[in-house]
PDB file of C-alpha atoms in Angstrom:
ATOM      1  CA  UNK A   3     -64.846-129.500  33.134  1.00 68.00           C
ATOM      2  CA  UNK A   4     -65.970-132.846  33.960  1.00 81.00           C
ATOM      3  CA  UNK A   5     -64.953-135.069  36.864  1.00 92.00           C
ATOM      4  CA  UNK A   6     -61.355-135.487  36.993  1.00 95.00           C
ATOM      5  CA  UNK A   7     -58.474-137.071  39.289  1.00 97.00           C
ATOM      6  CA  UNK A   8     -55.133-135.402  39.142  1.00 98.00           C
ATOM      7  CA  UNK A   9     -51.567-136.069  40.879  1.00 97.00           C
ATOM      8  CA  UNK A  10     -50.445-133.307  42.721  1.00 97.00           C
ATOM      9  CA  UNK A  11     -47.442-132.790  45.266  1.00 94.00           C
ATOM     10  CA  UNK A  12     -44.774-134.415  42.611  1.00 94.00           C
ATOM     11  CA  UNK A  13     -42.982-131.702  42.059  1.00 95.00           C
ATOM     12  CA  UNK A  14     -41.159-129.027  44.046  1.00 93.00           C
ATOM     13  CA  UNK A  15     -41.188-125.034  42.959  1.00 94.00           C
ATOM     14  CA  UNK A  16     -38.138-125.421  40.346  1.00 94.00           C
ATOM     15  CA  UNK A  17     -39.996-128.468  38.609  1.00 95.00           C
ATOM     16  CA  UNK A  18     -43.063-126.652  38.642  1.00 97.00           C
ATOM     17  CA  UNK A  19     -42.063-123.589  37.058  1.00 97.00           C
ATOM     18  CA  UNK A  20     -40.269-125.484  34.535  1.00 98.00           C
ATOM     19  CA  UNK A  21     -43.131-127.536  33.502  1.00 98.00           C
ATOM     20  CA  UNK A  22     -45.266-124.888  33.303  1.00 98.00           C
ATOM     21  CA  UNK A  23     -42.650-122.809  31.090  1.00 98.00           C
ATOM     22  CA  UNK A  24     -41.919-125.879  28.987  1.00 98.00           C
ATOM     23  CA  UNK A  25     -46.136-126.126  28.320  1.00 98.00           C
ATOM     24  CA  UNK A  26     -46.066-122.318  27.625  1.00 98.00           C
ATOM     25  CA  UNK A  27     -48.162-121.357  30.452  1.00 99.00           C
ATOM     26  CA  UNK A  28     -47.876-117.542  31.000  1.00 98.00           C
ATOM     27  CA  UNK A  29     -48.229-116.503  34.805  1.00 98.00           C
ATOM     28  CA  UNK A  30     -49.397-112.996  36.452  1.00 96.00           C
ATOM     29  CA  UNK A  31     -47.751-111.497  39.509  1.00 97.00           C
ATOM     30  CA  UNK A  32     -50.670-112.844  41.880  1.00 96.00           C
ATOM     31  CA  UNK A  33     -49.632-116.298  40.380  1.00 97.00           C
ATOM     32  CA  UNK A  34     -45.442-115.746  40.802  1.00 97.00           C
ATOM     33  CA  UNK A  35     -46.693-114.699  44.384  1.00 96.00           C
ATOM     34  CA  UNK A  36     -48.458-117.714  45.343  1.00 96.00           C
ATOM     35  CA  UNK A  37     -45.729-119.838  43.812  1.00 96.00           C
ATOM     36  CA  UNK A  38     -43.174-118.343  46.179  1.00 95.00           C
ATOM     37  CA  UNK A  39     -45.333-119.840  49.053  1.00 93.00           C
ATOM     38  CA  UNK A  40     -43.614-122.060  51.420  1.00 91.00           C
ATOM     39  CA  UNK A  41     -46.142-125.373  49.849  1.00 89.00           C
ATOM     40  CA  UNK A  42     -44.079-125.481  47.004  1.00 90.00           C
ATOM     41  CA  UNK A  43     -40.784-125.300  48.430  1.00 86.00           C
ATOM     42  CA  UNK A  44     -39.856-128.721  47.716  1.00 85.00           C
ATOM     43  CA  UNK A  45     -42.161-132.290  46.695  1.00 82.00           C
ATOM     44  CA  UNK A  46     -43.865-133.834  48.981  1.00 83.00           C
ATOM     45  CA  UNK A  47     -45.919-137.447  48.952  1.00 86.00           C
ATOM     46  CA  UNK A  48     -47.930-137.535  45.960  1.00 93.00           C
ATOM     47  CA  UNK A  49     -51.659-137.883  46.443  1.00 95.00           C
ATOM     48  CA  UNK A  50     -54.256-138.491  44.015  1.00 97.00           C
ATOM     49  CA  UNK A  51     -57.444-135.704  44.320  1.00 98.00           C
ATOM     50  CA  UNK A  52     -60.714-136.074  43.099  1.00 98.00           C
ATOM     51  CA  UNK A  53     -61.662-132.635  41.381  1.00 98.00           C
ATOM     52  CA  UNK A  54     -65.005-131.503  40.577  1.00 98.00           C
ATOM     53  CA  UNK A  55     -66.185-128.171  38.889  1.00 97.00           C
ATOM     54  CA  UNK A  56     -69.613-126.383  40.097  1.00 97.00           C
ATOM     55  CA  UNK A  57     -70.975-122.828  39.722  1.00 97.00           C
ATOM     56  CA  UNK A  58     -71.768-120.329  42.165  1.00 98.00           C
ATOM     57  CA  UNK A  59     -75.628-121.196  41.432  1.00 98.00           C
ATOM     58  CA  UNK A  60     -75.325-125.074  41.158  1.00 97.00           C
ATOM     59  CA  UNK A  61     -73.868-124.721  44.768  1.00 98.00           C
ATOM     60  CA  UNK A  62     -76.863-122.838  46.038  1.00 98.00           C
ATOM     61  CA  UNK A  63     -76.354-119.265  46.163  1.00 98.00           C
ATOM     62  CA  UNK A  64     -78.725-117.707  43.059  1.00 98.00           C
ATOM     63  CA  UNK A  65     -77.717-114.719  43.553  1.00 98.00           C
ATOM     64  CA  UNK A  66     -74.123-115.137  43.753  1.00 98.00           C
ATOM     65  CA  UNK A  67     -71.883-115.411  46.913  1.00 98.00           C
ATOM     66  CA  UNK A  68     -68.591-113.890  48.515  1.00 97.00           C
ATOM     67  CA  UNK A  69     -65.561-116.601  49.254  1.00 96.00           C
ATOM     68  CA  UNK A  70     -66.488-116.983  52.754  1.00 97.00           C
ATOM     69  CA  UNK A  71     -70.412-117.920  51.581  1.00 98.00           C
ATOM     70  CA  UNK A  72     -68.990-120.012  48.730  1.00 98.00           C
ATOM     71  CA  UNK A  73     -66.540-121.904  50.542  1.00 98.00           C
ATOM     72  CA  UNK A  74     -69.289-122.836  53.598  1.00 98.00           C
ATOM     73  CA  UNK A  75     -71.607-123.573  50.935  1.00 98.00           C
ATOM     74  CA  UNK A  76     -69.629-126.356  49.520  1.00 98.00           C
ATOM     75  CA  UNK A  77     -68.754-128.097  52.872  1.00 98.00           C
ATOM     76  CA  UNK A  78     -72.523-127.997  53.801  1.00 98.00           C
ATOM     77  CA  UNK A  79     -72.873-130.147  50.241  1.00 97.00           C
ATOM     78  CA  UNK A  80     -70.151-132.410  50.904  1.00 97.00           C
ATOM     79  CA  UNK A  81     -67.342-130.571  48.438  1.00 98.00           C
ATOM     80  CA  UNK A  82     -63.534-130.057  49.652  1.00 98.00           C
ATOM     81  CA  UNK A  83     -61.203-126.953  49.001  1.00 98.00           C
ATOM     82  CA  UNK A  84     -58.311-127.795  47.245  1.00 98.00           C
ATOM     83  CA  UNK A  85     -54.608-128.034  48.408  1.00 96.00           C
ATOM     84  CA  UNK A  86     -53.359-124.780  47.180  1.00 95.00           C
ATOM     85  CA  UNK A  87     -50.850-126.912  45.222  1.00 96.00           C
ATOM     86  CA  UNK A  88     -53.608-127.962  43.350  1.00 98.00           C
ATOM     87  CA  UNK A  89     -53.396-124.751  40.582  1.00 98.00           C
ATOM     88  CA  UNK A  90     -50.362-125.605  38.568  1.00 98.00           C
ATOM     89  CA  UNK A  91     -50.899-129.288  38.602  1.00 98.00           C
ATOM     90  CA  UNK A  92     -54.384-128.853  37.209  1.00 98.00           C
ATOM     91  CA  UNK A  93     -52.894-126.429  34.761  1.00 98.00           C
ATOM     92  CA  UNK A  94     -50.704-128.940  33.042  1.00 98.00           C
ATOM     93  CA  UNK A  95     -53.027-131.460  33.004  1.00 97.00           C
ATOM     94  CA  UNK A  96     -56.127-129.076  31.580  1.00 95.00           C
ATOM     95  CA  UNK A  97     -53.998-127.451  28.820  1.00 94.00           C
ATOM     96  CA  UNK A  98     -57.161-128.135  26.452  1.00 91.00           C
ATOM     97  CA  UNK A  99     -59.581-125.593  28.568  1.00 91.00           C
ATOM     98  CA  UNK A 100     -61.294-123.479  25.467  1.00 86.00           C
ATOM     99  CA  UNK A 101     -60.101-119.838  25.052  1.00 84.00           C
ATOM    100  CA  UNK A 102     -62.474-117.235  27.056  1.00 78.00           C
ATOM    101  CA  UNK A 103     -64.919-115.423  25.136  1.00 71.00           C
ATOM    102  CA  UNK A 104     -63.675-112.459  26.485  1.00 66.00           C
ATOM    103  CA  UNK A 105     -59.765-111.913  25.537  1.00 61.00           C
ATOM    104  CA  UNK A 106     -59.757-108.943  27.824  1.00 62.00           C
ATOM    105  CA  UNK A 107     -57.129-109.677  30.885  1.00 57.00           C
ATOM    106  CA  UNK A 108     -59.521-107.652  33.427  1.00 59.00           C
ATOM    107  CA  UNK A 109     -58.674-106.758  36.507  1.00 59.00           C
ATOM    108  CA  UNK A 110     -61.532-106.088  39.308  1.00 62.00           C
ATOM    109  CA  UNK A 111     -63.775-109.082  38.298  1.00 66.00           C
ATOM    110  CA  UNK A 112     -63.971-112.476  37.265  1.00 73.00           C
ATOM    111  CA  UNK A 113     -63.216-113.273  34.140  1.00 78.00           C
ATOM    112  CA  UNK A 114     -65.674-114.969  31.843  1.00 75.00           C
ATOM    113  CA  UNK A 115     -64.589-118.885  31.390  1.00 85.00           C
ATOM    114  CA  UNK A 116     -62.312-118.984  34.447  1.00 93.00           C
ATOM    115  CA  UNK A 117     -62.153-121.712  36.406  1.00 97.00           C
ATOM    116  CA  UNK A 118     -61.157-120.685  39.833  1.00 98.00           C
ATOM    117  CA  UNK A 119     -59.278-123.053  42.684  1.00 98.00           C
ATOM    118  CA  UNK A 120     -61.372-123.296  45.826  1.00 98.00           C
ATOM    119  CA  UNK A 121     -58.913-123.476  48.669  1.00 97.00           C
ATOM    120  CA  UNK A 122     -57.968-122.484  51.774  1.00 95.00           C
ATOM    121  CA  UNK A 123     -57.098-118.168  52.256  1.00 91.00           C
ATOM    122  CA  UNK A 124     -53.121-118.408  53.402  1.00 88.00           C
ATOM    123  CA  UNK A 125     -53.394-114.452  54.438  1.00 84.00           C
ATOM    124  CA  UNK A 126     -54.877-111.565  54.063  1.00 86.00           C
ATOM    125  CA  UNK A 127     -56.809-108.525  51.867  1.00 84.00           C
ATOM    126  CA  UNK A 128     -53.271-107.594  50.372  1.00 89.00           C
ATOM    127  CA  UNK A 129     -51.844-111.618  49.785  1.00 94.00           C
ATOM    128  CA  UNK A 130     -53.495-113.970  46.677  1.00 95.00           C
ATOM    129  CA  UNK A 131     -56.531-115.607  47.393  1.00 95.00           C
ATOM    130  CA  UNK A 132     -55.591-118.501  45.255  1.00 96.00           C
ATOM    131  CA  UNK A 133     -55.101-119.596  41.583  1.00 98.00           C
ATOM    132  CA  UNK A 134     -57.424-119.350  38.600  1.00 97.00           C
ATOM    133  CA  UNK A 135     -57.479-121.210  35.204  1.00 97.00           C
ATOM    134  CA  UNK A 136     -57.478-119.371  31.530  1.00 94.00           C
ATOM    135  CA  UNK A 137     -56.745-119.579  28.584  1.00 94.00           C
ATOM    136  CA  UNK A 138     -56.753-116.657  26.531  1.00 90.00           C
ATOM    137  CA  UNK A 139     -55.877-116.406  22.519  1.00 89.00           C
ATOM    138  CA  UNK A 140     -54.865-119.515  22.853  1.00 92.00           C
ATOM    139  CA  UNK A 141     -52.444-119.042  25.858  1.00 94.00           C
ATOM    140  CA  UNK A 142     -52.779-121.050  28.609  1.00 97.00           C
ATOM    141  CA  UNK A 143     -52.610-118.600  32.001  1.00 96.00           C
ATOM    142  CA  UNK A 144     -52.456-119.730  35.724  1.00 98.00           C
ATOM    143  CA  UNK A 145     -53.403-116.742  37.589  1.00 96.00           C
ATOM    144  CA  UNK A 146     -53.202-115.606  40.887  1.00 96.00           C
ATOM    145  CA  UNK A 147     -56.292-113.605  42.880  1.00 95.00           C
ATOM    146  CA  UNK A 148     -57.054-111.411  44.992  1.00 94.00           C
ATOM    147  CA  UNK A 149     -60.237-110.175  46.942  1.00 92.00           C
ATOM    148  CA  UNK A 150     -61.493-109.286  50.341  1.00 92.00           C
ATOM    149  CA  UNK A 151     -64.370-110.949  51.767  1.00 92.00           C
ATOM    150  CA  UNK A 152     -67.477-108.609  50.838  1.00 95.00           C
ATOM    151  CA  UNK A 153     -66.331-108.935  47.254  1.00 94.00           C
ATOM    152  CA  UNK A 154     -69.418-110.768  45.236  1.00 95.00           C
ATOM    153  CA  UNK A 155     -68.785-113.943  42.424  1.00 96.00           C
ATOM    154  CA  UNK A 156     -71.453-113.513  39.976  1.00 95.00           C
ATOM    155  CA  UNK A 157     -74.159-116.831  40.092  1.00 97.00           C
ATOM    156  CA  UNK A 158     -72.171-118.537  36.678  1.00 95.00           C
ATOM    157  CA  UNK A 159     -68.567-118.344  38.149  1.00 95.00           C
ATOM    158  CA  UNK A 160     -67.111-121.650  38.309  1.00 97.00           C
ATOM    159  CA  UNK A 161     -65.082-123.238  41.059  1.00 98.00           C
ATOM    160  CA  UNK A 162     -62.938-126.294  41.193  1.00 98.00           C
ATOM    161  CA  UNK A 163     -63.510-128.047  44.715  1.00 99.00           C
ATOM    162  CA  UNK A 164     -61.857-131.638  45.932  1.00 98.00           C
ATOM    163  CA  UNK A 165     -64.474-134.459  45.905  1.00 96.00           C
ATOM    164  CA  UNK A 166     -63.844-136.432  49.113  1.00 91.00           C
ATOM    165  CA  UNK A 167     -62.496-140.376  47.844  1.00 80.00           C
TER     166      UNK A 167
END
């Protein structure tokens, strides 16, 4: 994904979910969960975002990374996390993300030609760690995630970080 500045913080939960039905975006649990979160409840100011996508390895880390090692990572180069609000707006606006080689909807590991939201944990183990982009047989997805902190993104996973204005 190249560079790209989205509005986000339009819309509150209803308006979301309607959008996102009306573009035929498809949803997992993870994703319903997150959406329930009190960020959404209702709109708040708009704000423009700068958005920039980076791999695991372009960040740094080689060999891969956990969240916690990712997330640092990105600060130390000058990279953002993202409003969690950030998922479904970036979903409507990248409805054109090619279909994932792999139409398997895994669960356990990140799936090939994701593009995962970096932003900030809102609880713990057993609670989404955010939202993650996919499209799959033509489907758009938003998807919700969850991890713990020793779990390992492979060095080609891609992240979506805020580029400071």
């Amino acid at each position: 994904m190249d560079p790209l500045t989205i509005e986000i913080g339009s819309l509150d939960r209803e308006e979301i979910m309607l959008r996102l039905d009306a573009s035929g975006v498809e949803l997992n649990a993870h994703a319903q969960q997150l959406l329930l979160h009190s960020d959404f409840a209702q709109a708040c100011v708009p704000m423009k975002i700068n958005l920039l996508s980076c791999s695991v390895k372009a960040l740094g880390l080689p060999d891969g990374g956990t969240l916690p090692q990712i997330y640092a990572r990105a600060r130390h180069v000058g990279l953002d996390l993202c409003p969690i609000i950030t998922g479904p707006y970036l979903r409507l606006v990248h409805l054109d993300q090619e279909s994932s080689g792999n139409s398997t909807l895994s669960a356990g590991m990140k799936p090939a030609d994701s593009l995962t939201i970096a932003s900030p944990i809102l609880g713990d183990d057993d609670y989404p760690k955010g939202f993650y982009l996919r499209v799959v047989d033509s489907v758009p997805w938003l998807r919700g995630y969850r991890c713990d902190e020793r779990y390992e993104f492979a060095p080609r996973d891609t992240f979506i970080f805020q580029q400071p204005a």
